[in-house]
Every structure is written in C-alpha cells, then in structure tokens.
Tab-separated table of C-alpha atoms in Angstrom:
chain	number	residue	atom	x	y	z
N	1185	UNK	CA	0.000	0.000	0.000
N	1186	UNK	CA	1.100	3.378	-0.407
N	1187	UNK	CA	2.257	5.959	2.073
N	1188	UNK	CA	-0.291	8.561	0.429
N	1189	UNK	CA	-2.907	5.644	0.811
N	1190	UNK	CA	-6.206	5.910	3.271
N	1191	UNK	CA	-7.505	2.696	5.020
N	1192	UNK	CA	-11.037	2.222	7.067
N	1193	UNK	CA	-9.533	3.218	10.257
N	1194	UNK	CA	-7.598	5.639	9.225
N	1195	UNK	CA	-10.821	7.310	7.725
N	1196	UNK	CA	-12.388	6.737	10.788
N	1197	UNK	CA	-10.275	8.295	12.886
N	1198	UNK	CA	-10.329	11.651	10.826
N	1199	UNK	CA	-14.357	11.723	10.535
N	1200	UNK	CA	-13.797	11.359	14.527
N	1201	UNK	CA	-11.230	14.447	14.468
N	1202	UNK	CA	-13.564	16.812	12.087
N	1203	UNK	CA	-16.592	15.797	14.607
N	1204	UNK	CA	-14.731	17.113	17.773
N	1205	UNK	CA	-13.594	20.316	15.604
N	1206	UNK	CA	-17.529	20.886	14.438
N	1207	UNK	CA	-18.655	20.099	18.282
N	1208	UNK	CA	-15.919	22.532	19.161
N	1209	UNK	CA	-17.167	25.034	17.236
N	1210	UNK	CA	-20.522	24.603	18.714
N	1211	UNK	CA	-19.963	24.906	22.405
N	1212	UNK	CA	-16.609	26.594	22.232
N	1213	UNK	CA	-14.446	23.999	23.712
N	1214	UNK	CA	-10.504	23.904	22.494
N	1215	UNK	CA	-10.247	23.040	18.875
N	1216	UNK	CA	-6.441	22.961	18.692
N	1217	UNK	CA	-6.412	19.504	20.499
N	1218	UNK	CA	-8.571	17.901	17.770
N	1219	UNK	CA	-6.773	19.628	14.929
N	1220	UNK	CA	-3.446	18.310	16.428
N	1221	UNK	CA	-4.594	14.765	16.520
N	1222	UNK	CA	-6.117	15.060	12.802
N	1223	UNK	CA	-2.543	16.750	11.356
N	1224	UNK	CA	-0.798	13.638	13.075
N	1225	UNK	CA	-2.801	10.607	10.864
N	1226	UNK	CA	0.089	8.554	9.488
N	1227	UNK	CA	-1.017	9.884	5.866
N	1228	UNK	CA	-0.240	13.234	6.347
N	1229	UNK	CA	2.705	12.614	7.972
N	1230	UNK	CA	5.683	15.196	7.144
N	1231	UNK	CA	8.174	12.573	6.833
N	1232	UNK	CA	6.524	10.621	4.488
N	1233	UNK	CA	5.202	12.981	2.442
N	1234	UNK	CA	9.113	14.017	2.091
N	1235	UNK	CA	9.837	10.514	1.260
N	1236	UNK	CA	7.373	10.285	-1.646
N	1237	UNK	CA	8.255	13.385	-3.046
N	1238	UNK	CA	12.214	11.868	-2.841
N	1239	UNK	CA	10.923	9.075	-5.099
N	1240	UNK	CA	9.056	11.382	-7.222
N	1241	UNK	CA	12.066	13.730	-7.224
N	1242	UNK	CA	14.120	10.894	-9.085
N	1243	UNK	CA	11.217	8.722	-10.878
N	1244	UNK	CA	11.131	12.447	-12.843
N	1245	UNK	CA	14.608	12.611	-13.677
N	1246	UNK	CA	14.950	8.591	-14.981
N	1247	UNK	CA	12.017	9.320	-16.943
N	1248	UNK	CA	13.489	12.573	-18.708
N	1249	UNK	CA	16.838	10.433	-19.121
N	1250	UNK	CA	14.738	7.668	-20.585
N	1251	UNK	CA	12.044	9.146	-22.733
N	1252	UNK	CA	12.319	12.807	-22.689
N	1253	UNK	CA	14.049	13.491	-26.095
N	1254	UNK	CA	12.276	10.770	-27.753
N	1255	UNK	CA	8.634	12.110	-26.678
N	1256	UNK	CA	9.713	15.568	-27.366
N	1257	UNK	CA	10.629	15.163	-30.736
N	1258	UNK	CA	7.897	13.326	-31.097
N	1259	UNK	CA	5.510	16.027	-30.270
N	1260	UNK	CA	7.374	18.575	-32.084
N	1261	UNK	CA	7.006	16.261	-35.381
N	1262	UNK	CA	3.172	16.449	-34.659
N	1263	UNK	CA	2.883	19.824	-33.843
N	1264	UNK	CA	3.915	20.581	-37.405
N	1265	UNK	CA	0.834	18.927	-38.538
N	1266	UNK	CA	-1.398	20.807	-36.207
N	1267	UNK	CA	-2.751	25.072	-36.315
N	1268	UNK	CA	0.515	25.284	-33.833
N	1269	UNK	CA	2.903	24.528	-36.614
N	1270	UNK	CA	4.413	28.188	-36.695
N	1271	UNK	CA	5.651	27.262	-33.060
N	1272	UNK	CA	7.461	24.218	-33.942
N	1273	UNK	CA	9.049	25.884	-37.032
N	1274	UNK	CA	10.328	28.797	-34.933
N	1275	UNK	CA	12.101	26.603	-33.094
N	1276	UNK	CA	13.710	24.809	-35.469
N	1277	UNK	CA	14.824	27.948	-36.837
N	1278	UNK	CA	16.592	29.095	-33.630
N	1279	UNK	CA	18.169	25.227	-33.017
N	1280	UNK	CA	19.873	25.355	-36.709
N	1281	UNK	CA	21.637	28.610	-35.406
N	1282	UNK	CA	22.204	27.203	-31.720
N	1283	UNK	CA	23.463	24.340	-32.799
N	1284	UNK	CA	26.701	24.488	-32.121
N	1285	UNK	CA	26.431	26.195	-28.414
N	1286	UNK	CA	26.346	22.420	-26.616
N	1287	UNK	CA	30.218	22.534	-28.278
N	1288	UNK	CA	31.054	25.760	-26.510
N	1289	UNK	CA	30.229	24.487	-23.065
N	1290	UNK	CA	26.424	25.049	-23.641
N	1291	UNK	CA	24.198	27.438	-21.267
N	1292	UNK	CA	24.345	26.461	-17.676
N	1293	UNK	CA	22.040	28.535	-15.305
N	1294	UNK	CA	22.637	28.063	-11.955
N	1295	UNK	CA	18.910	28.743	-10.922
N	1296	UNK	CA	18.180	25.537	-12.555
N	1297	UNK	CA	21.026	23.938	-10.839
N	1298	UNK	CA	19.693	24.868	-7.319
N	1299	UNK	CA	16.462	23.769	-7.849
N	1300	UNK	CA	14.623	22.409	-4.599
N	1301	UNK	CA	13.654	18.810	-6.416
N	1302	UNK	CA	17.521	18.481	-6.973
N	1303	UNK	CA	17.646	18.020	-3.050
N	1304	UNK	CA	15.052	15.660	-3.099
N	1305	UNK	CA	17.053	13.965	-5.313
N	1306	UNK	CA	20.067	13.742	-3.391
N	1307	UNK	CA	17.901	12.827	0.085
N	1308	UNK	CA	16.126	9.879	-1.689
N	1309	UNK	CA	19.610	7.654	-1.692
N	1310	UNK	CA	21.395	9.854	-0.054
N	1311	UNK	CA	24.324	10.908	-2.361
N	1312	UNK	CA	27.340	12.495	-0.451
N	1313	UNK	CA	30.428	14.463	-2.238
N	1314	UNK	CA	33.569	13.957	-0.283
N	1315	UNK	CA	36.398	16.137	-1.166
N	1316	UNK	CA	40.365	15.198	-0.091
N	1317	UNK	CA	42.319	17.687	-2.049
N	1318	UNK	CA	41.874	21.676	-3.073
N	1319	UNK	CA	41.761	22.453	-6.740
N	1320	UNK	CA	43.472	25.487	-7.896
N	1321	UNK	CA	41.921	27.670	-9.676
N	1322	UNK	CA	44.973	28.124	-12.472
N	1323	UNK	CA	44.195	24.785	-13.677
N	1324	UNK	CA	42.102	23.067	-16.240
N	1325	UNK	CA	41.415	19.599	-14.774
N	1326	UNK	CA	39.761	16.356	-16.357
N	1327	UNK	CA	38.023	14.287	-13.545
N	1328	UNK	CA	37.721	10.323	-14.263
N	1329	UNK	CA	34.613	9.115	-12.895
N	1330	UNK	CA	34.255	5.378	-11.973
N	1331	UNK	CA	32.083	3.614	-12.229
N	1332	UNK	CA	29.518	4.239	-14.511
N	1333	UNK	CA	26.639	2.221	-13.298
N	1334	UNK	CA	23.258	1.690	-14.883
N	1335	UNK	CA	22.680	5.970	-15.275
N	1336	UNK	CA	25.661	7.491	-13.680
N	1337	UNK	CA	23.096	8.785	-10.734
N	1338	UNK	CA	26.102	10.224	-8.458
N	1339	UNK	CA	28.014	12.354	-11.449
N	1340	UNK	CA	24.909	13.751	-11.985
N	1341	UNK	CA	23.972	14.966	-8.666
N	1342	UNK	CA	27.423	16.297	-7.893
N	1343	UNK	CA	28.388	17.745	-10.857
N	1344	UNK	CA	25.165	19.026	-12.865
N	1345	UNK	CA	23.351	20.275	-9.601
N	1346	UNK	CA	24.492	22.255	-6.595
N	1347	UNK	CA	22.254	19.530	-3.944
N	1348	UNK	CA	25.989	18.314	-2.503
N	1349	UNK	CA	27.767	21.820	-2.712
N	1350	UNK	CA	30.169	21.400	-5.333
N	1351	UNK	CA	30.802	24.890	-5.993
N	1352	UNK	CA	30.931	25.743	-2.735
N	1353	UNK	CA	34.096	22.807	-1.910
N	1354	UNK	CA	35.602	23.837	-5.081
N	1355	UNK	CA	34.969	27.071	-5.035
N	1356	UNK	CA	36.284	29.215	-8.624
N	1357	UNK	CA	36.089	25.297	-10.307
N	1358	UNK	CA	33.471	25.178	-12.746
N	1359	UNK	CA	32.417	21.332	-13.718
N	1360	UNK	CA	31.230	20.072	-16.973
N	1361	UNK	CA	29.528	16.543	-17.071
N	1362	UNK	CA	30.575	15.069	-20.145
N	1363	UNK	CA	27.757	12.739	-21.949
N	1364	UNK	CA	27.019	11.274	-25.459
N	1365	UNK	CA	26.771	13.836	-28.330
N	1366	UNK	CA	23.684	12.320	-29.406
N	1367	UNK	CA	21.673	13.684	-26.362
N	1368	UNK	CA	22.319	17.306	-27.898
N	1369	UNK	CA	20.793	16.312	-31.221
N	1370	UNK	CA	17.031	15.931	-29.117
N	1371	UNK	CA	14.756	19.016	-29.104
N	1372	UNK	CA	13.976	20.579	-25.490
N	1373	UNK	CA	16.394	17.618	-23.559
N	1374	UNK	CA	19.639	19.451	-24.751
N	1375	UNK	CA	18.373	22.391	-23.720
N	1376	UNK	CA	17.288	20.747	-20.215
N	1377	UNK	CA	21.045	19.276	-20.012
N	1378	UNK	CA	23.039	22.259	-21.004
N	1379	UNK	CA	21.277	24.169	-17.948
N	1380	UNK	CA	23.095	21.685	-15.648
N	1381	UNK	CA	26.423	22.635	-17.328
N	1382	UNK	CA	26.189	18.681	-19.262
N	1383	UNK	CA	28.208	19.128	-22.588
N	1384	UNK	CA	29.150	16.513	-25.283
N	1385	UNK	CA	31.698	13.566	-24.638
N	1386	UNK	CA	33.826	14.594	-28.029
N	1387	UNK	CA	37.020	16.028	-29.087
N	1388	UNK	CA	35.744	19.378	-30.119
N	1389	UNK	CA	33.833	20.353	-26.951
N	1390	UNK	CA	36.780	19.503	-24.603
N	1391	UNK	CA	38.904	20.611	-26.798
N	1392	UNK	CA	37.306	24.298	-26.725
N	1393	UNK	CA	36.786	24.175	-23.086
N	1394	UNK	CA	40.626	23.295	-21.838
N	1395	UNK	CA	42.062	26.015	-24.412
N	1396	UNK	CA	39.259	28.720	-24.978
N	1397	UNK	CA	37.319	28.978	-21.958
N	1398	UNK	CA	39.613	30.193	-19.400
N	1399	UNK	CA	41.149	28.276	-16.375
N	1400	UNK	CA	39.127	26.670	-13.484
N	1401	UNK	CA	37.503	24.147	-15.834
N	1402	UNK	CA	36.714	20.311	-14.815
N	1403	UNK	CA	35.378	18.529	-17.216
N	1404	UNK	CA	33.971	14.783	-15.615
N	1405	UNK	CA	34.115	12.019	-18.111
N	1406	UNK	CA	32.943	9.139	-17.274
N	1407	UNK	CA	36.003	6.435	-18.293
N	1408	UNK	CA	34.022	3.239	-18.576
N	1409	UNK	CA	30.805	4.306	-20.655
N	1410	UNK	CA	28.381	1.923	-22.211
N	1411	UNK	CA	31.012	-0.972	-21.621
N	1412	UNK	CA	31.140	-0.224	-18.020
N	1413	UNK	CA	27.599	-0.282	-17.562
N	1414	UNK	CA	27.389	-4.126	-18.553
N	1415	UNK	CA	28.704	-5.281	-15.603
N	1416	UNK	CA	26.922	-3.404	-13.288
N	1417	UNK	CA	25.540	-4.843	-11.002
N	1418	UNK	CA	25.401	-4.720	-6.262
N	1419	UNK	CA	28.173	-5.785	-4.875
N	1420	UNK	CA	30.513	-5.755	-7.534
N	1421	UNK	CA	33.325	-2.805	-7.994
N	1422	UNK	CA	34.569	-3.171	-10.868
N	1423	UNK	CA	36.230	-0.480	-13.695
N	1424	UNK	CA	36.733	-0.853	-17.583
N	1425	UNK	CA	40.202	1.559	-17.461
N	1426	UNK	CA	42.716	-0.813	-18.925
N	1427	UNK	CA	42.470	-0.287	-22.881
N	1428	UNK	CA	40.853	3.852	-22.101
N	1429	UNK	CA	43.676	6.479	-22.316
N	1430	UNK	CA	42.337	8.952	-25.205
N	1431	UNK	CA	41.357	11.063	-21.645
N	1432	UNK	CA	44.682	10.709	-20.556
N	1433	UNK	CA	46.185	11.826	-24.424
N	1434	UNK	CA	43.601	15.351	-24.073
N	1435	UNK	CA	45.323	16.027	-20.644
N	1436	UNK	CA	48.557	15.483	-21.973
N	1437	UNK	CA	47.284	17.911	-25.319
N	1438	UNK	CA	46.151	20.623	-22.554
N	1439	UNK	CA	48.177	20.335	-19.602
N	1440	UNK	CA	45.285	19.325	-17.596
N	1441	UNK	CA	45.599	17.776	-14.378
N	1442	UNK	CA	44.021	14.452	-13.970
N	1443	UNK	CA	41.656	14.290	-10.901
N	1444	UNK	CA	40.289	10.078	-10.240
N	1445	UNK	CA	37.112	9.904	-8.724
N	1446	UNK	CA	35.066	6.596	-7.321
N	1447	UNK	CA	31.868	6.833	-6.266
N	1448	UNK	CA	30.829	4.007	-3.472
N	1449	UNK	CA	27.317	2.910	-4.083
N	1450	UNK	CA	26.583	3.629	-8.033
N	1451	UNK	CA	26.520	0.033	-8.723
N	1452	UNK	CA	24.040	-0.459	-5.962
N	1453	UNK	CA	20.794	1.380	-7.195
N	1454	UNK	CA	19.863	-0.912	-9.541
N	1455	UNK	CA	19.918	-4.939	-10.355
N	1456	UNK	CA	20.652	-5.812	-13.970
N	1457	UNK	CA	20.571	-9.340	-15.904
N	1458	UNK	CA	23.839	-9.933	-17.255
N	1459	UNK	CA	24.397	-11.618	-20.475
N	1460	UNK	CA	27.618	-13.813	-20.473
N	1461	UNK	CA	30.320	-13.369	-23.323
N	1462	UNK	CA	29.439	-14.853	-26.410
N	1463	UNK	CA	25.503	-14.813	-25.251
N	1464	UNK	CA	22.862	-13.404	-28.627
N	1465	UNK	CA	21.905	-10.864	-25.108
N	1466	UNK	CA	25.932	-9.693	-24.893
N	1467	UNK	CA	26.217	-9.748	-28.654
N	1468	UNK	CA	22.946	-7.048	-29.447
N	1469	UNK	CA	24.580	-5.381	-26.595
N	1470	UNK	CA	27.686	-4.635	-28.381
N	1471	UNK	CA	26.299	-3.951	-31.898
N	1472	UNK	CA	24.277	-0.997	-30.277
N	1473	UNK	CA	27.420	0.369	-27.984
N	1474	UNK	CA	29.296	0.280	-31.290
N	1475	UNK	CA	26.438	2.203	-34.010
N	1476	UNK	CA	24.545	3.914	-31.203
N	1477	UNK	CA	26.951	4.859	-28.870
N	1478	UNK	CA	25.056	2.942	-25.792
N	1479	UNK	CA	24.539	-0.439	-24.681
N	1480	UNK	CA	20.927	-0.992	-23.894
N	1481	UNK	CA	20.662	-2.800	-20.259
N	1482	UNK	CA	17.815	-4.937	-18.727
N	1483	UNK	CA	17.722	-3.555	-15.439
N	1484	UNK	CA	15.286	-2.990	-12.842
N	1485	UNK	CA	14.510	-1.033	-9.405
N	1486	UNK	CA	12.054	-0.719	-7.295
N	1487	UNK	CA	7.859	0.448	-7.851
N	1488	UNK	CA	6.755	3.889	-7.069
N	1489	UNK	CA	4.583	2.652	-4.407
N	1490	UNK	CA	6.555	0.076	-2.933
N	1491	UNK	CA	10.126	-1.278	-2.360
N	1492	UNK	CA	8.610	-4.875	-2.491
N	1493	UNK	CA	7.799	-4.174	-6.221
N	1494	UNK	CA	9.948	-3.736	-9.147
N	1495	UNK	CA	9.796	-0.347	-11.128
N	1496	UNK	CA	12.312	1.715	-12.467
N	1497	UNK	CA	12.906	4.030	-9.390
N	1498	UNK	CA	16.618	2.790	-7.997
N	1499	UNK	CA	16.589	1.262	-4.693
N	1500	UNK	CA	17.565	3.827	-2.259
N	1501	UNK	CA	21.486	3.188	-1.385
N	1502	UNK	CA	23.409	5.221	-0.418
N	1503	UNK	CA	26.663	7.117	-2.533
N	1504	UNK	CA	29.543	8.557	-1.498
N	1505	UNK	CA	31.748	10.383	-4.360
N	1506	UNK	CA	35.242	10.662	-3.576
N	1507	UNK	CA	37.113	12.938	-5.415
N	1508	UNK	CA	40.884	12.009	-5.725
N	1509	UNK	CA	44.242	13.928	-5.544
N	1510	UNK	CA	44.740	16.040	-8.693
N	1511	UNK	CA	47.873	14.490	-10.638
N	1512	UNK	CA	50.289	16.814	-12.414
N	1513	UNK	CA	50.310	17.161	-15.978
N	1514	UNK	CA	52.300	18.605	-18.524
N	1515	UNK	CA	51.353	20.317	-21.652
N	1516	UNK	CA	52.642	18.380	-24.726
N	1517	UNK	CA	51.405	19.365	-27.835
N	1518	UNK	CA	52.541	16.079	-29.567
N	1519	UNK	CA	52.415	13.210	-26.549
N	1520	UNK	CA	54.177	10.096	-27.695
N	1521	UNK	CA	52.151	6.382	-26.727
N	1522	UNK	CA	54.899	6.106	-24.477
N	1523	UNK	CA	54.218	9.754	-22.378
N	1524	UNK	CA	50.219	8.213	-22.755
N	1525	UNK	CA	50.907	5.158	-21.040
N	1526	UNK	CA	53.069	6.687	-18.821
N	1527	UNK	CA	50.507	9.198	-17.164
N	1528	UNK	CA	47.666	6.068	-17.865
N	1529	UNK	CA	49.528	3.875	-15.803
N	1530	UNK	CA	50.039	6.838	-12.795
N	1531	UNK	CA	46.091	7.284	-13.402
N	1532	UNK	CA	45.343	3.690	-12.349
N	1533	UNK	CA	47.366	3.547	-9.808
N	1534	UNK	CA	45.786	6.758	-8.189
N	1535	UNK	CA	42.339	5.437	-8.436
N	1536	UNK	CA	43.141	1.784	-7.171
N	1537	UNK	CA	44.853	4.356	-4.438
N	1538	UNK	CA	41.716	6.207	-4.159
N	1539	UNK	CA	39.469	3.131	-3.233
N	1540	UNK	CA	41.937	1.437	-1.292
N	1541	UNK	CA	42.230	4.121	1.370
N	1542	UNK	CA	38.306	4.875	1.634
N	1543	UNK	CA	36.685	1.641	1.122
N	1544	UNK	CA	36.462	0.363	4.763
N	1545	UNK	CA	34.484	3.931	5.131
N	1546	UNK	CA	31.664	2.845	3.352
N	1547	UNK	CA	31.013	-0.633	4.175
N	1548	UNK	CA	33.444	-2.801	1.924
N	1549	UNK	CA	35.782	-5.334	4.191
N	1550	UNK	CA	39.441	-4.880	4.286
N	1551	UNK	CA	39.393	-7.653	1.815
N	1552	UNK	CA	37.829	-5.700	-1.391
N	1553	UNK	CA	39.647	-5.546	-4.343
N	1554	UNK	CA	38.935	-3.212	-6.966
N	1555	UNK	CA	38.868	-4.558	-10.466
N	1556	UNK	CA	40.309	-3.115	-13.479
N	1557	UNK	CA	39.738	-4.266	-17.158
C-alpha cells in the first residue's frame, strides 16, 4: 500500500477528528487539540510525504533520461501537422543557429542547478560528495569518474546540480559533465542538459573548453561508458580503465591535471541481468554500444509505491563520491604512446589508491579488491 494511501480506520479516525472540531465550534471547547490529533494521521505525515516526493524527485529525472528526447521530438514532429505549426518551425529555426552552443560548453544557469527537487534527489539515496584535495583555480582539470553504473546517478547529482555543494568545496572550479553527443541532437532535452552545465563527450567540446574557456575548468568524463555499464551490477566494484587512455592523451594535449574519482554505491541502485560473453543478449549489446553509442541494459529497481515491487525508481542506497588527488600534468602538444601510457599507468594507480584508502568507510571489508579491465 502506499504511504499517500487511506484505510477504514484511518478514515475513521479523521471523521472522529472533524466531529470534535464541528462540536468545538458549537460549544466553544478547544479546537487545537482535535486539529493536532487530525494533522498527526500517518497519511499526512511530514516525513513521508518528504519521502514520496524523494521518489518522485528521481522517478522524474529517470524518466526525462529515458524518454524525454524521444517524446519531445515526437511532439514537435506532430505539432507541425497541427494550427501550432508556426511554433514548432520557430524553433527549429533558432536550433539550426544554436546548434553548435552544446560545443562551446552550452548554457548552464545556476537557478536551474539549485532547484529544490535536486535536493530531493540527493535525500532519496542519499548521495554524499567527499572532497580530499583543493583544486586550484589556475588549472584546467579532467576528472575520471568510476564507475559508470546503470545511469551514472552520483556524477549527476554532484556535478550538474548544486544539492551536494560542489561549488561551494571547489569554489572558482566550474564542472562540466561530459555525456554522449547524441543527447544534444534531441529538441527541449539538450536544452534541459546544457542548464546543468552537461556538454558533449567529443574532441571538439573539450577541446574548446581546456584552451578557450579560461582556467578553473573540470570537465567529468565518465572512463568506462556503455562498456562499463554491462557489468553493473550490487556488490561488484569493478572499472573498464585498462584499454581507455584517449582522456589521458587530451590532458597530456592541454596540460590538464588528472583528478580520479570513485563513487561508493553507483553500482548499488539498480539490479541488472547480465548476459555472459558470447551470449545473442551480450552480442545485441555490443552492436548498439558500437552504431549507437550505448549499450541498452535490462535492469530494474524498485515500484513507485513500494520497495517490495519492481519499477524503475533505484533502490535507495546510499553514494559517497570521492574525489581524488589532482595528478600533475604537462602540456605536450605532440604526446608520444609512451608519455600516454606513462601518465595512464600513474592514473590507475591513483584510483586503485583512491578506493583502497576509503573503502572500509563505506562498508566494503578490508578484503575488497577493486577490479580493473
């Protein structure tokens, strides 16, 4: 049953209260007493209420994540077709000259970013930002976030929203979540992403940002993508780092300090059927993280009404984000594979650093071992 849900003696007990108020008013006894006992009813209880809007808070943001572009270019399709059509061609007219602004670090507004449901958001799990080193402001940085999960939940709370005080830790740092290019290519969801400060995961946006934009830039990239995400699953921590060092060759192209981050919990939110290697599951996996850009997952959470129930709302577990020492790097114009591997190599050792010191923190034994393929 639901929280927001009414049952027989729960009704009973409030036509009870609104009798003593009406009797109240009638002879003039106290009021207040019955109105107390009325505002206390388990239903209209302020800490559940806070919980449901917590689920409702995130339910809204899978959805968008989900089905937003798709629907709205849907209904921009069929709006041409209706007396409204000047509206959608206006628009169209103003994307074909905005095209290009999700390139140039897009249009973050930090109203947006403080929104009150983004708190919600961060409450429902909760989601925690640790911080264990300043970040100078002279610096362009790239942060490596691990692991990617099912929907990379905890990068998008810290970085895209102000709910765990990111600005205020790193105060003069100003953090760009990196996701697929094709987002930007959806009517009304790029222009709800670039308001977070998300930007495109290619060349030509970090590119701009680490040379044209100024210092005090961190750009998060999520290291393990699509690939990552197929192993997700609770209880496992494990990274796909091995084979990934174009981040590490941009760095190197920028002089950008490398920053690892690993966020405790991200695998935890959700349950996901894995397909093994060589499975038809694995292999339709693969053929759409190669054409698409994304591997489509079978995953499930909880309902909306109940934990017991499975839904797409994530199971509310905790994350803690950890955000590593910054590692020094030099500005080479040309790096050699040898420089690459170098600083890679430094860069997995850092993170396997990272998780090493903090695990026991968050509930992993002594005993954890981080995996990197």
């Amino acid at each position: 049953m639901s929280a927001m849900s009414l049952s027989k003696p729960h009704c009973d007990f409030v036509a009870l209260q609104i009798l003593k108020i009406y009797k109240g008013l009638r002879t003039g006894s106290s009021i207040l007493s019955a109105l107390q006992d009325l505002f206390s009813v388990t239903w209209l209880n302020r800490s559940k209420v806070e919980k449901q809007l917590q689920v409702i808070s995130v339910l809204q943001w899978v959805l968008s994540f989900l089905v937003l572009g798709v629907a709205c270019s849907v209904i921009l399709m069929y709006t041409f077709c209706t007396d409204c059509w000047l509206i959608a061609v206006l628009y169209f007219t103003w994307l074909v000259f905005d095209w290009n602004t999700p390139k140039k670090g897009g249009r973050r507004s930090q109203w947006v970013r403080n929104w009150a449901v983004w708190r919600y958001f961060r409450d429902y799990f909760p989601i925690q930002l640790v911080k264990t080193h300043n970040l100078l402001t002279s610096r362009n940085y790239i942060f490596g976030y691990h692991p990617h999960g099912i929907m990379g939940l905890g990068a998008f709370c810290n970085f895209s929203t102000e709910a765990t005080g990111v600005s205020k830790k790193f105060p003069g740092i100003r953090p760009y979540l990196a996701t697929l290019a094709g987002n930007f290519r959806m009517p009304v969801l790029r222009e709800y992403l670039m308001s977070g400060g998300i930007c495109p995961v290619n060349r030509d946006t970090i590119d701009y940002l680490l040379s044209k934009n100024g210092s005090g830039n961190a750009i998060i990239i999520v290291v393990g993508g699509a690939a990552e995400s197929l192993s997700s699953m609770p209880g496992k921590n494990a990274v796909t780092l091995r084979n990934r060092k174009g981040f590490v060759k941009l760095a190197l192209r920028h002089g950008a300090d490398l920053v690892p981050i690993y966020s405790f919990g991200e695998n935890e939110v959700y349950k996901q059927v894995i397909f093994e290697e060589g499975s038809w599951g694995r292999w339709v996996q693969k053929k759409f993280q190669k054409y698409i850009g994304f591997a489509p997952c079978i995953f499930h959470g909880r309902g909306l009404f109940s934990s017991d129930t499975w839904g797409l709302v994530p199971y509310s577990k905790p994350i803690t984000t950890v955000v590593g020492e910054p590692i020094t790097i030099p500005k080479l114009e040309h790096p050699t594979q040898q420089d690459i591997d170098l600083y890679h190599a430094m860069y997995m050792e850092a993170l396997v650093k990272l998780f090493d010191q903090h695990k026991t923190k968050f509930g992993l034994p002594e005993t954890e071992v981080l995996e990197v393929n």
